Amino acid sequence: MNENAKQNTLKGLFWNAVDRFGNQLVTAVVGVITARILNPDDFGVLAVLLIFMTISTTFVDSGLATSLVRSPKVDEQDYSSMFVFNLFVSVLLYAILFCVSPYIESFNGIDGLAVYARVLFLQLIIHSLGIVQYVKLLKKFAFKETARINVFAIVFSGSLVITLALLGFGVWAILLQPVLYSSFRTAMLWIWGDWQPNLFFSAKVLKRHLQFSLTFMAGSMLRKIFSDIYYSFIGKNFTLAQTGFYQQGNKWGEMPNLTISSIIQGTTLSTLAPIQDDYPRFLNACRKSMKTLGFVLFPVSLLAIAVGRPAIVFFLTDNWVNSILYFQLLCFAGIFISLTDLNVNFLNIKGKSTYTLWMELLKVVLAIGLLLGTYKHGILAIIYGQIVIRLVFFVASTCLSGKIYGYSFARQIHDLAGTFSSSLVAFGGAVAVFNYFGYVSTVLLLLLQSITFVTIYVLCSHIGKNEIWMELLQLLKSKLAKR
């Protein structure tokens, strides 16, 4: 990477980290508090509706945002055409979902679900109003501004959600969170953004972006609904309480993995797009991004699995003990989600959204087949099926990466092996602490496990001269030297 691209990448990584970790920290606090106040049935209601929200939100974006970010040149016609199209689609989808909400309620047999759905789906229209402003900020590498907007939005909405939960609003507290978040975020994008909307629309401009965006949209939708398929299916075939346990296990299990991968992906989409046609630089940047992801992803995920039991008991109380094993298994599965998603991101930057669409289509077909074959054996059997699917498609994504731009499965395993080995050794140390000191208080056990894990991981990284770790030390030394 040249110096300018490197600076943009470092800046993007820092502010995306502030954005994602700040977002997830507030989300975690809100989740812990609401989980202690509300019951599993309330979370089961939200889980049932998530698949409809996921599909609809993906339709609203339509992949046009990503197409604009990766396009070297865009003008006012591109932005305004996208704004009009997204607004039209969001209103149309809301009207359709408003009409079918009673049938969703009847199908799931949950009283009041139609009203819940009609309020939750308002997020679609609100979200569509801020997409163009967000894209313009990304095109300018304005990562600080996007971080500020996203963090403020989650803080404001989270505070209101906690207040509603404490006031006894029950399921409405968690149902309103997405609507409130989108409302605050869109309002701030309009206040701090520099784009003035107009209603100009060009079918020619839209068509220019559709070839990439439609296949990207379909692939993105299939990727996003993968988890929601399980929510809907489990909600139909198991009790609301069991669905709530699964929803919480999956929510917390995917959180560390998806947070970290979203930081890397959010940065690479903007910074790698300008060098997508420079083969050596693009491959080198992809390898560095993958090494960076692995350096953070593996230790965070394995630490979360190691401290899963004391963490859930302490933060969510004994009411959620049944979700602990779900959390640990889904956290492990999330590792492969993050690695696959980064490969998919690289392929989309190269304009190969058709390949990723077919891969996602095959994944959903396989998921449905495994669901039908495993659900009679219980939720654990379903989760084991998820792990198998995610492992298989991680390998498939690396094969595509190897074919398109040379980043093969063997190269990726080589780049990730050292970090994974260090994380595994640290995981063994944390598990040993749990087995030996299991009788101490939950808080002390959490601290002992975490300190042991971090100490071993840092030592292994330093002794093994891990590339990312050595660069971080060098960066820290140069910062201190300037002071």
Tab-separated table of C-alpha atoms in Angstrom:
chain	number	residue	atom	x	y	z
A	1	MET	CA	0.000	0.000	0.000
A	2	ASN	CA	1.225	3.529	-0.712
A	3	GLU	CA	1.500	5.973	2.176
A	4	ASN	CA	-1.814	7.718	1.431
A	5	ALA	CA	-3.733	4.445	1.229
A	6	LYS	CA	-2.010	3.218	4.389
A	7	GLN	CA	-2.984	6.383	6.282
A	8	ASN	CA	-6.598	6.098	5.113
A	9	THR	CA	-6.647	2.453	6.164
A	10	LEU	CA	-5.201	3.154	9.616
A	11	LYS	CA	-7.625	6.030	10.106
A	12	GLY	CA	-10.501	3.858	8.926
A	13	LEU	CA	-9.535	0.984	11.222
A	14	PHE	CA	-9.297	3.286	14.233
A	15	TRP	CA	-12.591	5.101	13.742
A	16	ASN	CA	-14.431	1.973	12.625
A	17	ALA	CA	-13.166	0.317	15.813
A	18	VAL	CA	-14.476	3.253	17.856
A	19	ASP	CA	-17.765	2.979	15.960
A	20	ARG	CA	-18.253	-0.782	16.242
A	21	PHE	CA	-16.919	-1.312	19.743
A	22	GLY	CA	-18.760	1.746	21.018
A	23	ASN	CA	-21.893	0.485	19.320
A	24	GLN	CA	-21.506	-3.013	20.693
A	25	LEU	CA	-20.614	-1.793	24.177
A	26	VAL	CA	-23.846	0.177	24.397
A	27	THR	CA	-25.772	-2.682	22.776
A	28	ALA	CA	-24.293	-5.088	25.319
A	29	VAL	CA	-25.234	-2.840	28.251
A	30	VAL	CA	-28.762	-2.413	26.905
A	31	GLY	CA	-28.990	-6.148	26.206
A	32	VAL	CA	-27.847	-7.088	29.704
A	33	ILE	CA	-30.269	-4.691	31.400
A	34	THR	CA	-33.258	-5.674	29.257
A	35	ALA	CA	-32.433	-9.379	29.633
A	36	ARG	CA	-32.534	-8.958	33.403
A	37	ILE	CA	-35.886	-7.143	33.252
A	38	LEU	CA	-37.723	-8.920	30.446
A	39	ASN	CA	-38.366	-12.638	29.944
A	40	PRO	CA	-37.327	-15.050	27.157
A	41	ASP	CA	-40.789	-14.874	25.553
A	42	ASP	CA	-40.293	-11.161	24.793
A	43	PHE	CA	-37.053	-11.865	22.953
A	44	GLY	CA	-38.758	-14.731	21.144
A	45	VAL	CA	-41.260	-12.263	19.648
A	46	LEU	CA	-38.424	-10.133	18.249
A	47	ALA	CA	-36.646	-13.216	16.863
A	48	VAL	CA	-39.754	-14.231	14.892
A	49	LEU	CA	-39.883	-10.836	13.124
A	50	LEU	CA	-36.161	-10.489	12.399
A	51	ILE	CA	-36.264	-12.389	9.103
A	52	PHE	CA	-38.819	-9.967	7.660
A	53	MET	CA	-36.750	-6.964	8.751
A	54	THR	CA	-33.561	-8.431	7.317
A	55	ILE	CA	-35.053	-9.166	3.905
A	56	SER	CA	-36.816	-5.815	3.691
A	57	THR	CA	-33.783	-3.746	4.749
A	58	THR	CA	-31.663	-5.470	2.124
A	59	PHE	CA	-34.262	-4.655	-0.547
A	60	VAL	CA	-34.268	-1.007	0.486
A	61	ASP	CA	-30.509	-0.692	0.011
A	62	SER	CA	-30.616	-2.879	-3.120
A	63	GLY	CA	-26.819	-3.017	-3.218
A	64	LEU	CA	-26.710	0.469	-4.710
A	65	ALA	CA	-24.829	1.869	-1.712
A	66	THR	CA	-21.998	-0.622	-2.171
A	67	SER	CA	-22.021	-0.038	-5.923
A	68	LEU	CA	-21.579	3.710	-5.366
A	69	VAL	CA	-18.790	3.215	-2.805
A	70	ARG	CA	-16.785	0.926	-5.091
A	71	SER	CA	-17.368	3.033	-8.258
A	72	PRO	CA	-14.398	5.294	-9.095
A	73	LYS	CA	-16.619	8.147	-10.313
A	74	VAL	CA	-20.087	9.157	-9.149
A	75	ASP	CA	-21.978	12.434	-9.560
A	76	GLU	CA	-25.128	14.154	-8.360
A	77	GLN	CA	-27.312	12.116	-10.719
A	78	ASP	CA	-26.088	8.888	-9.117
A	79	TYR	CA	-26.893	10.099	-5.615
A	80	SER	CA	-30.329	11.541	-6.367
A	81	SER	CA	-31.407	8.519	-8.445
A	82	MET	CA	-30.399	6.258	-5.593
A	83	PHE	CA	-32.296	8.392	-3.064
A	84	VAL	CA	-35.532	8.305	-5.070
A	85	PHE	CA	-35.257	4.580	-5.791
A	86	ASN	CA	-34.545	3.639	-2.163
A	87	LEU	CA	-37.389	5.802	-0.849
A	88	PHE	CA	-39.849	4.307	-3.357
A	89	VAL	CA	-38.831	0.737	-2.499
A	90	SER	CA	-39.056	1.353	1.257
A	91	VAL	CA	-42.579	2.810	1.053
A	92	LEU	CA	-43.713	-0.023	-1.211
A	93	LEU	CA	-42.271	-2.695	1.072
A	94	TYR	CA	-43.787	-1.134	4.173
A	95	ALA	CA	-47.217	-1.077	2.502
A	96	ILE	CA	-46.879	-4.768	1.608
A	97	LEU	CA	-45.693	-5.765	5.084
A	98	PHE	CA	-48.416	-3.676	6.718
A	99	CYS	CA	-51.015	-5.667	4.792
A	100	VAL	CA	-49.506	-9.102	5.476
A	101	SER	CA	-48.841	-8.513	9.191
A	102	PRO	CA	-52.118	-10.214	10.276
A	103	TYR	CA	-51.086	-13.322	8.336
A	104	ILE	CA	-47.665	-13.294	10.061
A	105	GLU	CA	-49.520	-13.186	13.398
A	106	SER	CA	-51.854	-16.012	12.389
A	107	PHE	CA	-48.986	-18.194	11.105
A	108	ASN	CA	-46.945	-17.847	14.304
A	109	GLY	CA	-49.904	-17.911	16.685
A	110	ILE	CA	-48.656	-14.948	18.737
A	111	ASP	CA	-51.300	-12.478	19.914
A	112	GLY	CA	-50.577	-8.867	18.981
A	113	LEU	CA	-47.779	-9.744	16.544
A	114	ALA	CA	-49.397	-7.755	13.699
A	115	VAL	CA	-49.253	-4.524	15.712
A	116	TYR	CA	-45.679	-5.229	16.794
A	117	ALA	CA	-44.694	-5.866	13.175
A	118	ARG	CA	-46.310	-2.705	11.782
A	119	VAL	CA	-44.422	-0.532	14.254
A	120	LEU	CA	-41.088	-2.359	13.810
A	121	PHE	CA	-41.294	-2.164	10.007
A	122	LEU	CA	-41.401	1.659	10.128
A	123	GLN	CA	-37.621	1.392	10.386
A	124	LEU	CA	-37.511	0.642	6.642
A	125	ILE	CA	-38.690	4.083	5.554
A	126	ILE	CA	-36.612	5.890	8.164
A	127	HIS	CA	-33.465	3.938	7.195
A	128	SER	CA	-33.898	4.693	3.474
A	129	LEU	CA	-33.792	8.448	4.096
A	130	GLY	CA	-30.175	8.354	5.304
A	131	ILE	CA	-28.440	5.931	2.926
A	132	VAL	CA	-27.153	8.522	0.431
A	133	GLN	CA	-25.765	10.767	3.155
A	134	TYR	CA	-23.900	7.787	4.618
A	135	VAL	CA	-22.441	6.783	1.244
A	136	LYS	CA	-21.137	10.303	0.648
A	137	LEU	CA	-19.326	10.230	3.986
A	138	LEU	CA	-17.725	6.870	3.118
A	139	LYS	CA	-16.606	8.152	-0.278
A	140	LYS	CA	-14.760	10.986	1.496
A	141	PHE	CA	-13.171	8.586	4.033
A	142	ALA	CA	-15.044	10.561	6.734
A	143	PHE	CA	-14.760	7.686	9.212
A	144	LYS	CA	-14.712	9.994	12.242
A	145	GLU	CA	-18.080	11.512	11.312
A	146	THR	CA	-19.738	8.138	10.668
A	147	ALA	CA	-18.417	6.814	13.992
A	148	ARG	CA	-19.757	9.833	15.851
A	149	ILE	CA	-23.201	9.500	14.263
A	150	ASN	CA	-23.508	5.752	14.852
A	151	VAL	CA	-22.338	5.900	18.477
A	152	PHE	CA	-24.569	8.838	19.365
A	153	ALA	CA	-27.547	7.095	17.755
A	154	ILE	CA	-27.071	3.883	19.740
A	155	VAL	CA	-26.533	5.796	22.986
A	156	PHE	CA	-29.709	7.863	22.560
A	157	SER	CA	-31.859	4.929	21.442
A	158	GLY	CA	-30.388	2.580	24.057
A	159	SER	CA	-31.118	5.039	26.847
A	160	LEU	CA	-34.758	5.270	25.785
A	161	VAL	CA	-35.043	1.479	25.507
A	162	ILE	CA	-33.746	0.993	29.062
A	163	THR	CA	-36.171	3.645	30.294
A	164	LEU	CA	-39.095	1.919	28.575
A	165	ALA	CA	-38.064	-1.463	29.998
A	166	LEU	CA	-37.848	-0.032	33.524
A	167	LEU	CA	-41.255	1.607	33.099
A	168	GLY	CA	-42.788	-1.778	32.332
A	169	PHE	CA	-43.345	-1.544	28.570
A	170	GLY	CA	-42.186	-5.161	28.155
A	171	VAL	CA	-41.674	-6.378	24.596
A	172	TRP	CA	-42.228	-2.847	23.232
A	173	ALA	CA	-38.887	-1.791	24.695
A	174	ILE	CA	-36.842	-4.120	22.495
A	175	LEU	CA	-39.150	-3.772	19.472
A	176	LEU	CA	-38.729	0.001	19.426
A	177	GLN	CA	-34.935	-0.090	19.635
A	178	PRO	CA	-34.325	-0.521	15.852
A	179	VAL	CA	-36.875	2.184	15.041
A	180	LEU	CA	-35.399	4.639	17.526
A	181	TYR	CA	-31.838	3.896	16.405
A	182	SER	CA	-32.669	4.520	12.733
A	183	SER	CA	-34.544	7.703	13.620
A	184	PHE	CA	-31.636	9.227	15.564
A	185	ARG	CA	-29.049	8.062	13.006
A	186	THR	CA	-30.950	9.415	10.006
A	187	ALA	CA	-31.599	12.740	11.729
A	188	MET	CA	-27.882	13.201	12.464
A	189	LEU	CA	-26.898	12.188	8.924
A	190	TRP	CA	-29.150	14.951	7.604
A	191	ILE	CA	-27.822	17.470	10.136
A	192	TRP	CA	-24.094	16.701	9.620
A	193	GLY	CA	-24.183	15.484	6.019
A	194	ASP	CA	-23.465	17.864	3.143
A	195	TRP	CA	-25.924	16.483	0.592
A	196	GLN	CA	-29.167	18.266	-0.207
A	197	PRO	CA	-31.725	15.775	-1.567
A	198	ASN	CA	-33.698	16.310	-4.739
A	199	LEU	CA	-36.156	14.159	-6.643
A	200	PHE	CA	-34.164	13.801	-9.880
A	201	PHE	CA	-34.279	10.233	-11.185
A	202	SER	CA	-32.496	8.679	-14.151
A	203	ALA	CA	-33.317	5.150	-15.264
A	204	LYS	CA	-30.082	5.165	-17.279
A	205	VAL	CA	-28.000	5.913	-14.193
A	206	LEU	CA	-29.851	3.298	-12.168
A	207	LYS	CA	-29.328	0.672	-14.880
A	208	ARG	CA	-25.582	1.334	-14.844
A	209	HIS	CA	-25.405	0.236	-11.204
A	210	LEU	CA	-27.977	-2.558	-11.326
A	211	GLN	CA	-25.788	-5.281	-12.837
A	212	PHE	CA	-23.571	-5.265	-9.765
A	213	SER	CA	-26.100	-4.107	-7.189
A	214	LEU	CA	-28.844	-6.658	-7.865
A	215	THR	CA	-26.551	-9.653	-7.566
A	216	PHE	CA	-24.897	-8.045	-4.545
A	217	MET	CA	-28.313	-7.413	-2.992
A	218	ALA	CA	-29.429	-10.996	-3.530
A	219	GLY	CA	-26.188	-12.384	-2.096
A	220	SER	CA	-26.287	-9.976	0.835
A	221	MET	CA	-29.898	-10.861	1.551
A	222	LEU	CA	-29.190	-14.572	1.557
A	223	ARG	CA	-26.176	-14.007	3.797
A	224	LYS	CA	-28.164	-11.904	6.259
A	225	ILE	CA	-31.216	-14.149	6.450
A	226	PHE	CA	-29.063	-17.200	7.161
A	227	SER	CA	-29.429	-16.687	10.936
A	228	ASP	CA	-32.969	-15.389	10.627
A	229	ILE	CA	-34.063	-18.580	8.883
A	230	TYR	CA	-33.135	-20.385	12.073
A	231	TYR	CA	-34.995	-17.851	14.233
A	232	SER	CA	-38.167	-18.263	12.208
A	233	PHE	CA	-37.927	-22.049	12.005
A	234	ILE	CA	-37.098	-22.510	15.701
A	235	GLY	CA	-39.866	-20.072	16.632
A	236	LYS	CA	-42.352	-22.198	14.708
A	237	ASN	CA	-41.202	-25.597	15.995
A	238	PHE	CA	-40.077	-24.856	19.559
A	239	THR	CA	-41.478	-22.858	22.466
A	240	LEU	CA	-41.046	-19.084	22.725
A	241	ALA	CA	-38.739	-19.611	25.727
A	242	GLN	CA	-36.494	-21.995	23.760
A	243	THR	CA	-36.477	-19.537	20.863
A	244	GLY	CA	-35.500	-16.772	23.296
A	245	PHE	CA	-32.595	-18.854	24.648
A	246	TYR	CA	-31.391	-19.516	21.106
A	247	GLN	CA	-31.839	-15.851	20.153
A	248	GLN	CA	-29.768	-14.677	23.108
A	249	GLY	CA	-27.101	-17.339	22.565
A	250	ASN	CA	-26.812	-16.399	18.897
A	251	LYS	CA	-26.932	-12.652	19.578
A	252	TRP	CA	-24.090	-12.726	22.095
A	253	GLY	CA	-22.245	-15.528	20.290
A	254	GLU	CA	-22.034	-13.645	16.995
A	255	MET	CA	-21.359	-10.266	18.572
A	256	PRO	CA	-17.545	-10.476	19.039
A	257	ASN	CA	-16.968	-12.029	15.614
A	258	LEU	CA	-19.253	-9.780	13.622
A	259	THR	CA	-18.089	-6.646	15.424
A	260	ILE	CA	-14.464	-7.293	14.556
A	261	SER	CA	-15.116	-8.349	10.966
A	262	SER	CA	-17.373	-5.329	10.381
A	263	ILE	CA	-14.506	-3.038	11.425
A	264	ILE	CA	-12.198	-4.609	8.840
A	265	GLN	CA	-14.865	-4.809	6.139
A	266	GLY	CA	-16.113	-1.282	6.713
A	267	THR	CA	-12.593	-0.012	6.164
A	268	THR	CA	-11.536	-2.226	3.255
A	269	LEU	CA	-14.635	-1.463	1.172
A	270	SER	CA	-13.618	2.202	0.999
A	271	THR	CA	-9.821	1.907	0.981
A	272	LEU	CA	-9.367	-1.116	-1.313
A	273	ALA	CA	-11.829	0.002	-4.001
A	274	PRO	CA	-9.388	2.537	-5.533
A	275	ILE	CA	-6.682	-0.159	-5.984
A	276	GLN	CA	-8.948	-3.010	-7.145
A	277	ASP	CA	-7.287	-3.107	-10.599
A	278	ASP	CA	-3.718	-3.089	-9.273
A	279	TYR	CA	-3.225	-6.842	-8.762
A	280	PRO	CA	-0.045	-6.896	-6.563
A	281	ARG	CA	-1.194	-4.050	-4.309
A	282	PHE	CA	-4.715	-5.438	-4.003
A	283	LEU	CA	-3.491	-8.924	-3.064
A	284	ASN	CA	-1.019	-7.506	-0.554
A	285	ALA	CA	-3.738	-5.341	1.015
A	286	CYS	CA	-6.100	-8.335	1.218
A	287	ARG	CA	-3.468	-10.424	2.978
A	288	LYS	CA	-2.758	-7.651	5.468
A	289	SER	CA	-6.506	-7.250	6.127
A	290	MET	CA	-6.923	-10.988	6.702
A	291	LYS	CA	-3.943	-11.117	9.085
A	292	THR	CA	-5.328	-8.145	10.999
A	293	LEU	CA	-8.747	-9.781	11.243
A	294	GLY	CA	-7.248	-13.046	12.511
A	295	PHE	CA	-5.026	-11.263	15.031
A	296	VAL	CA	-8.083	-9.817	16.780
A	297	LEU	CA	-10.803	-12.313	15.828
A	298	PHE	CA	-9.251	-15.531	17.150
A	299	PRO	CA	-8.296	-14.327	20.645
A	300	VAL	CA	-11.543	-12.414	21.221
A	301	SER	CA	-13.703	-15.335	20.065
A	302	LEU	CA	-11.840	-18.017	22.011
A	303	LEU	CA	-11.712	-15.828	25.125
A	304	ALA	CA	-15.483	-15.315	24.872
A	305	ILE	CA	-15.987	-19.090	24.665
A	306	ALA	CA	-13.659	-19.694	27.633
A	307	VAL	CA	-15.459	-17.204	29.896
A	308	GLY	CA	-18.931	-17.959	28.536
A	309	ARG	CA	-20.382	-19.588	31.650
A	310	PRO	CA	-19.262	-17.090	34.314
A	311	ALA	CA	-19.976	-14.143	31.992
A	312	ILE	CA	-23.574	-15.131	31.236
A	313	VAL	CA	-24.330	-16.051	34.847
A	314	PHE	CA	-22.900	-12.736	36.088
A	315	PHE	CA	-24.331	-10.390	33.464
A	316	LEU	CA	-27.610	-12.073	32.486
A	317	THR	CA	-28.310	-14.026	35.731
A	318	ASP	CA	-29.124	-17.723	36.137
A	319	ASN	CA	-32.298	-17.252	34.084
A	320	TRP	CA	-30.186	-17.610	30.926
A	321	VAL	CA	-28.059	-20.645	31.884
A	322	ASN	CA	-29.752	-22.668	29.146
A	323	SER	CA	-28.252	-20.360	26.502
A	324	ILE	CA	-24.597	-20.848	27.593
A	325	LEU	CA	-23.779	-23.833	25.391
A	326	TYR	CA	-25.646	-22.226	22.480
A	327	PHE	CA	-23.523	-19.106	22.982
A	328	GLN	CA	-20.229	-21.022	23.008
A	329	LEU	CA	-20.991	-23.105	19.934
A	330	LEU	CA	-22.368	-20.171	17.948
A	331	CYS	CA	-19.376	-18.048	18.932
A	332	PHE	CA	-17.125	-20.732	17.451
A	333	ALA	CA	-19.269	-20.866	14.307
A	334	GLY	CA	-19.025	-17.078	14.096
A	335	ILE	CA	-15.283	-17.324	13.445
A	336	PHE	CA	-15.992	-18.902	10.070
A	337	ILE	CA	-18.698	-16.317	9.349
A	338	SER	CA	-16.199	-13.494	9.772
A	339	LEU	CA	-13.496	-15.148	7.669
A	340	THR	CA	-15.994	-15.938	4.918
A	341	ASP	CA	-17.492	-12.450	4.965
A	342	LEU	CA	-14.091	-10.849	4.499
A	343	ASN	CA	-13.442	-13.042	1.451
A	344	VAL	CA	-16.869	-12.113	0.126
A	345	ASN	CA	-16.033	-8.450	0.688
A	346	PHE	CA	-12.842	-8.803	-1.359
A	347	LEU	CA	-14.754	-10.505	-4.167
A	348	ASN	CA	-17.431	-7.806	-4.196
A	349	ILE	CA	-14.787	-5.085	-4.394
A	350	LYS	CA	-13.470	-6.904	-7.484
A	351	GLY	CA	-17.007	-6.764	-8.914
A	352	LYS	CA	-17.583	-10.528	-8.636
A	353	SER	CA	-20.949	-10.336	-6.884
A	354	THR	CA	-22.352	-13.048	-9.175
A	355	TYR	CA	-19.995	-15.628	-7.704
A	356	THR	CA	-20.869	-14.685	-4.152
A	357	LEU	CA	-24.586	-14.819	-5.003
A	358	TRP	CA	-24.334	-18.429	-6.131
A	359	MET	CA	-22.342	-19.316	-3.047
A	360	GLU	CA	-24.942	-17.762	-0.738
A	361	LEU	CA	-27.775	-19.458	-2.624
A	362	LEU	CA	-26.147	-22.856	-2.181
A	363	LYS	CA	-25.549	-22.099	1.502
A	364	VAL	CA	-29.223	-21.341	2.151
A	365	VAL	CA	-30.337	-24.459	0.278
A	366	LEU	CA	-27.937	-26.580	2.342
A	367	ALA	CA	-29.068	-24.838	5.542
A	368	ILE	CA	-32.724	-25.625	4.862
A	369	GLY	CA	-31.857	-29.229	4.083
A	370	LEU	CA	-29.873	-29.624	7.310
A	371	LEU	CA	-32.611	-27.883	9.294
A	372	LEU	CA	-35.208	-30.353	8.094
A	373	GLY	CA	-32.866	-33.221	8.917
A	374	THR	CA	-31.762	-32.063	12.366
A	375	TYR	CA	-34.567	-30.141	14.078
A	376	LYS	CA	-36.266	-33.273	15.393
A	377	HIS	CA	-33.103	-33.959	17.391
A	378	GLY	CA	-33.247	-30.598	19.161
A	379	ILE	CA	-31.658	-27.155	18.961
A	380	LEU	CA	-28.125	-28.442	19.617
A	381	ALA	CA	-28.313	-30.637	16.524
A	382	ILE	CA	-29.412	-27.588	14.533
A	383	ILE	CA	-26.401	-25.609	15.783
A	384	TYR	CA	-23.958	-28.401	14.883
A	385	GLY	CA	-25.412	-28.242	11.380
A	386	GLN	CA	-24.736	-24.484	11.302
A	387	ILE	CA	-21.080	-25.061	12.219
A	388	VAL	CA	-20.662	-27.560	9.389
A	389	ILE	CA	-22.230	-25.178	6.858
A	390	ARG	CA	-20.080	-22.239	7.910
A	391	LEU	CA	-16.877	-24.268	7.772
A	392	VAL	CA	-17.696	-25.619	4.306
A	393	PHE	CA	-18.433	-22.171	2.902
A	394	PHE	CA	-15.327	-20.636	4.412
A	395	VAL	CA	-13.352	-23.139	2.328
A	396	ALA	CA	-15.544	-22.360	-0.709
A	397	SER	CA	-14.958	-18.597	-0.357
A	398	THR	CA	-11.178	-19.104	-0.210
A	399	CYS	CA	-11.319	-21.195	-3.377
A	400	LEU	CA	-13.116	-18.342	-5.160
A	401	SER	CA	-10.606	-15.825	-3.807
A	402	GLY	CA	-7.769	-18.000	-5.091
A	403	LYS	CA	-9.361	-18.231	-8.517
A	404	ILE	CA	-10.155	-14.515	-8.900
A	405	TYR	CA	-7.087	-12.755	-7.486
A	406	GLY	CA	-4.708	-15.400	-6.111
A	407	TYR	CA	-5.517	-15.459	-2.391
A	408	SER	CA	-5.918	-19.225	-2.111
A	409	PHE	CA	-6.984	-21.439	0.797
A	410	ALA	CA	-3.379	-22.511	1.445
A	411	ARG	CA	-2.201	-18.874	1.561
A	412	GLN	CA	-4.971	-17.872	3.925
A	413	ILE	CA	-4.320	-20.777	6.292
A	414	HIS	CA	-0.623	-19.854	6.256
A	415	ASP	CA	-1.448	-16.226	7.111
A	416	LEU	CA	-3.793	-17.243	9.948
A	417	ALA	CA	-1.999	-20.264	11.428
A	418	GLY	CA	0.348	-18.447	13.811
A	419	THR	CA	-2.358	-16.259	15.335
A	420	PHE	CA	-4.740	-19.193	15.718
A	421	SER	CA	-2.057	-21.288	17.434
A	422	SER	CA	-1.298	-18.512	19.929
A	423	SER	CA	-5.033	-18.079	20.619
A	424	LEU	CA	-5.471	-21.814	21.139
A	425	VAL	CA	-2.644	-21.933	23.695
A	426	ALA	CA	-4.180	-18.962	25.530
A	427	PHE	CA	-7.590	-20.678	25.413
A	428	GLY	CA	-6.088	-23.756	27.058
A	429	GLY	CA	-4.713	-21.584	29.838
A	430	ALA	CA	-8.089	-19.900	30.446
A	431	VAL	CA	-9.903	-23.251	30.535
A	432	ALA	CA	-7.327	-24.581	33.016
A	433	VAL	CA	-8.037	-21.593	35.266
A	434	PHE	CA	-11.785	-22.333	35.056
A	435	ASN	CA	-11.244	-25.993	35.975
A	436	TYR	CA	-8.884	-25.190	38.847
A	437	PHE	CA	-10.561	-22.084	40.307
A	438	GLY	CA	-14.186	-22.895	39.475
A	439	TYR	CA	-15.170	-22.559	43.119
A	440	VAL	CA	-14.304	-18.825	43.416
A	441	SER	CA	-16.775	-15.986	42.833
A	442	THR	CA	-17.994	-15.377	39.290
A	443	VAL	CA	-16.351	-11.947	39.023
A	444	LEU	CA	-12.980	-13.202	40.254
A	445	LEU	CA	-13.150	-16.162	37.891
A	446	LEU	CA	-13.862	-13.831	34.961
A	447	LEU	CA	-10.873	-11.665	35.856
A	448	LEU	CA	-8.506	-14.610	36.355
A	449	GLN	CA	-9.482	-16.231	33.065
A	450	SER	CA	-9.228	-12.967	31.112
A	451	ILE	CA	-5.851	-11.967	32.569
A	452	THR	CA	-4.441	-15.449	31.963
A	453	PHE	CA	-5.682	-15.503	28.369
A	454	VAL	CA	-4.381	-12.040	27.452
A	455	THR	CA	-0.993	-12.646	29.099
A	456	ILE	CA	-0.412	-15.935	27.293
A	457	TYR	CA	-1.603	-14.536	23.943
A	458	VAL	CA	0.659	-11.474	24.131
A	459	LEU	CA	3.652	-13.609	25.139
A	460	CYS	CA	3.048	-16.063	22.288
A	461	SER	CA	2.645	-13.222	19.786
A	462	HIS	CA	5.857	-11.575	20.949
A	463	ILE	CA	7.932	-14.751	21.079
A	464	GLY	CA	6.601	-15.828	17.668
A	465	LYS	CA	7.199	-12.316	16.239
A	466	ASN	CA	3.658	-12.057	14.913
A	467	GLU	CA	3.646	-9.567	12.025
A	468	ILE	CA	0.652	-7.527	13.224
A	469	TRP	CA	1.887	-7.496	16.832
A	470	MET	CA	5.354	-6.282	15.794
A	471	GLU	CA	3.794	-3.530	13.656
A	472	LEU	CA	1.652	-2.426	16.585
A	473	LEU	CA	4.735	-2.237	18.821
A	474	GLN	CA	6.590	-0.244	16.177
A	475	LEU	CA	3.656	2.123	15.795
A	476	LEU	CA	3.493	2.595	19.561
A	477	LYS	CA	7.240	3.263	19.749
A	478	SER	CA	7.051	5.879	17.004
A	479	LYS	CA	4.130	7.606	18.751
A	480	LEU	CA	6.037	7.707	22.040
A	481	ALA	CA	9.179	8.955	20.294
A	482	LYS	CA	7.263	11.905	18.790
A	483	ARG	CA	6.093	12.906	22.263
